[in-house]
Amino acid sequence: MKKLIIAALLVVGVSTFAQDRKERPQRGDMEKMTPEQRNEKRVERMTKELNLDAAQQEKLKQFYADEAKKREAMMAEMKDKKGQGREMMGQQMKATEAKMKEILTAEQFTKWKSNQDKMRERMQQRMGERQGGGMMGDGPRGGADMDN
């Protein structure tokens, strides 16, 4: 009987773990796309979420194309200047936000900003989960229990 219960728990545990992996199936598809296809997908999603007009869509397409070129140059530059990556990324985020303010209406910008904040929260949460709860410094003693 104990073996049956253990086997059942094992099956349930494995199946729930497998389901967690299927949570974001579209991510693999995004990596296979060309930069142009990714940008098109982003514009489609934003059009649906923010109800963009044709002029806004064209501006966004151009902006994303320019942004992709800048990102490639920035990545090459970051390899040369280690340690300045966060600062450069912060500057890029501010520039993106300023450009979005120009393209979107006030209401659309507010909704876009809210979506960005939610996405950032989810990303930070996932990064925390990847690092795991057993990392040093997470406990009440702040990693001091290494000596035990």
Short mmCIF file of C-alpha atoms in Angstrom, two decimals:
data_model
loop_
_atom_site.label_atom_id
_atom_site.label_comp_id
_atom_site.label_asym_id
_atom_site.label_seq_id
_atom_site.Cartn_x
_atom_site.Cartn_y
_atom_site.Cartn_z
CA MET A 1 0.00 0.00 0.00
CA LYS A 2 2.84 2.38 0.84
CA LYS A 3 4.46 1.69 -2.51
CA LEU A 4 1.22 2.51 -4.29
CA ILE A 5 0.88 5.83 -2.46
CA ILE A 6 4.51 6.74 -3.17
CA ALA A 7 4.09 5.84 -6.84
CA ALA A 8 0.92 7.95 -7.07
CA LEU A 9 2.67 10.94 -5.47
CA LEU A 10 5.59 10.53 -7.85
CA VAL A 11 3.29 10.49 -10.88
CA VAL A 12 1.43 13.57 -9.67
CA GLY A 13 4.70 15.40 -8.98
CA VAL A 14 6.17 14.60 -12.39
CA SER A 15 3.00 15.55 -14.23
CA THR A 16 2.72 18.92 -12.49
CA PHE A 17 6.38 19.63 -13.24
CA ALA A 18 5.82 18.80 -16.90
CA GLN A 19 2.82 21.13 -17.04
CA ASP A 20 4.87 24.02 -15.66
CA ARG A 21 7.22 23.73 -18.64
CA LYS A 22 4.32 24.17 -21.09
CA GLU A 23 3.36 27.48 -19.54
CA ARG A 24 5.02 29.59 -22.26
CA PRO A 25 5.09 27.60 -25.49
CA GLN A 26 5.25 30.73 -27.68
CA ARG A 27 8.69 31.68 -26.37
CA GLY A 28 10.41 29.01 -28.47
CA ASP A 29 8.59 30.27 -31.53
CA MET A 30 9.79 33.82 -30.88
CA GLU A 31 13.42 32.70 -30.85
CA LYS A 32 13.02 31.08 -34.28
CA MET A 33 11.59 34.24 -35.83
CA THR A 34 13.55 36.85 -37.72
CA PRO A 35 13.80 40.29 -36.10
CA GLU A 36 11.26 41.58 -38.62
CA GLN A 37 8.79 38.84 -37.73
CA ARG A 38 9.25 39.53 -34.00
CA ASN A 39 8.64 43.22 -34.54
CA GLU A 40 5.51 42.46 -36.57
CA LYS A 41 4.25 40.23 -33.75
CA ARG A 42 4.92 42.98 -31.19
CA VAL A 43 3.01 45.53 -33.26
CA GLU A 44 0.09 43.10 -33.70
CA ARG A 45 -0.06 42.48 -29.96
CA MET A 46 0.11 46.17 -29.14
CA THR A 47 -2.54 46.95 -31.76
CA LYS A 48 -4.86 44.47 -30.09
CA GLU A 49 -4.08 45.64 -26.53
CA LEU A 50 -4.03 49.40 -27.19
CA ASN A 51 -6.28 49.76 -30.24
CA LEU A 52 -3.62 51.47 -32.38
CA ASP A 53 -4.45 53.25 -35.62
CA ALA A 54 -2.57 52.64 -38.89
CA ALA A 55 -0.24 55.63 -38.45
CA GLN A 56 0.75 54.47 -34.96
CA GLN A 57 1.39 50.97 -36.27
CA GLU A 58 3.75 52.28 -38.95
CA LYS A 59 5.59 54.46 -36.43
CA LEU A 60 5.97 51.49 -34.11
CA LYS A 61 7.27 49.25 -36.91
CA GLN A 62 9.91 51.84 -37.76
CA PHE A 63 10.76 52.39 -34.10
CA TYR A 64 11.19 48.67 -33.43
CA ALA A 65 13.38 48.27 -36.53
CA ASP A 66 15.61 51.14 -35.38
CA GLU A 67 15.62 49.78 -31.83
CA ALA A 68 16.79 46.35 -33.03
CA LYS A 69 19.76 47.93 -34.81
CA LYS A 70 20.64 49.99 -31.74
CA ARG A 71 20.33 46.90 -29.53
CA GLU A 72 22.80 44.97 -31.66
CA ALA A 73 25.28 47.85 -31.49
CA MET A 74 24.73 48.18 -27.75
CA MET A 75 25.35 44.46 -27.18
CA ALA A 76 28.64 44.69 -29.04
CA GLU A 77 29.57 47.76 -27.02
CA MET A 78 28.61 46.08 -23.74
CA LYS A 79 31.06 43.27 -24.47
CA ASP A 80 33.82 45.86 -24.60
CA LYS A 81 32.62 47.85 -21.57
CA LYS A 82 31.85 45.31 -18.91
CA GLY A 83 30.12 46.71 -15.85
CA GLN A 84 28.29 49.49 -17.69
CA GLY A 85 25.52 47.23 -18.99
CA ARG A 86 22.89 48.21 -16.44
CA GLU A 87 23.48 51.89 -17.03
CA MET A 88 23.23 51.46 -20.79
CA MET A 89 20.06 49.39 -20.46
CA GLY A 90 18.54 52.03 -18.19
CA GLN A 91 19.27 54.72 -20.76
CA GLN A 92 17.72 52.56 -23.47
CA MET A 93 14.58 52.03 -21.38
CA LYS A 94 14.21 55.79 -20.83
CA ALA A 95 14.63 56.44 -24.56
CA THR A 96 12.01 53.78 -25.37
CA GLU A 97 9.58 55.28 -22.88
CA ALA A 98 10.08 58.78 -24.35
CA LYS A 99 9.47 57.49 -27.89
CA MET A 100 6.33 55.63 -26.81
CA LYS A 101 5.04 58.85 -25.26
CA GLU A 102 5.40 60.48 -28.68
CA ILE A 103 3.66 57.68 -30.59
CA LEU A 104 0.84 56.72 -28.22
CA THR A 105 -2.02 58.77 -26.84
CA ALA A 106 -1.97 59.53 -23.10
CA GLU A 107 -4.47 56.75 -22.38
CA GLN A 108 -2.60 54.23 -24.54
CA PHE A 109 0.71 55.20 -22.94
CA THR A 110 -0.70 54.67 -19.44
CA LYS A 111 -1.94 51.22 -20.39
CA TRP A 112 1.37 50.37 -22.13
CA LYS A 113 3.34 51.51 -19.07
CA SER A 114 1.13 49.39 -16.81
CA ASN A 115 1.70 46.36 -19.05
CA GLN A 116 5.46 46.97 -18.97
CA ASP A 117 5.44 47.15 -15.17
CA LYS A 118 3.48 43.89 -14.92
CA MET A 119 5.86 42.20 -17.35
CA ARG A 120 8.86 43.42 -15.34
CA GLU A 121 7.30 42.04 -12.13
CA ARG A 122 6.70 38.64 -13.75
CA MET A 123 10.26 38.57 -15.03
CA GLN A 124 11.68 39.38 -11.61
CA GLN A 125 9.49 36.73 -10.03
CA ARG A 126 10.68 34.12 -12.54
CA MET A 127 14.30 35.10 -11.96
CA GLY A 128 13.76 34.69 -8.23
CA GLU A 129 12.25 31.26 -8.77
CA ARG A 130 15.19 30.22 -10.95
CA GLN A 131 17.63 31.24 -8.26
CA GLY A 132 15.71 29.12 -5.78
CA GLY A 133 14.89 29.60 -2.14
CA GLY A 134 18.04 27.88 -0.93
CA MET A 135 20.45 30.62 -1.87
CA MET A 136 22.71 32.07 0.74
CA GLY A 137 21.40 35.24 2.25
CA ASP A 138 17.77 34.22 1.92
CA GLY A 139 17.47 32.83 5.42
CA PRO A 140 16.89 34.74 8.64
CA ARG A 141 20.61 34.74 9.39
CA GLY A 142 21.61 36.16 6.00
CA GLY A 143 23.91 33.34 4.93
CA ALA A 144 25.68 33.08 8.29
CA ASP A 145 24.67 29.42 8.63
CA MET A 146 27.50 28.33 6.31
CA ASP A 147 29.68 27.47 9.29
CA ASN A 148 27.23 24.94 10.71
#
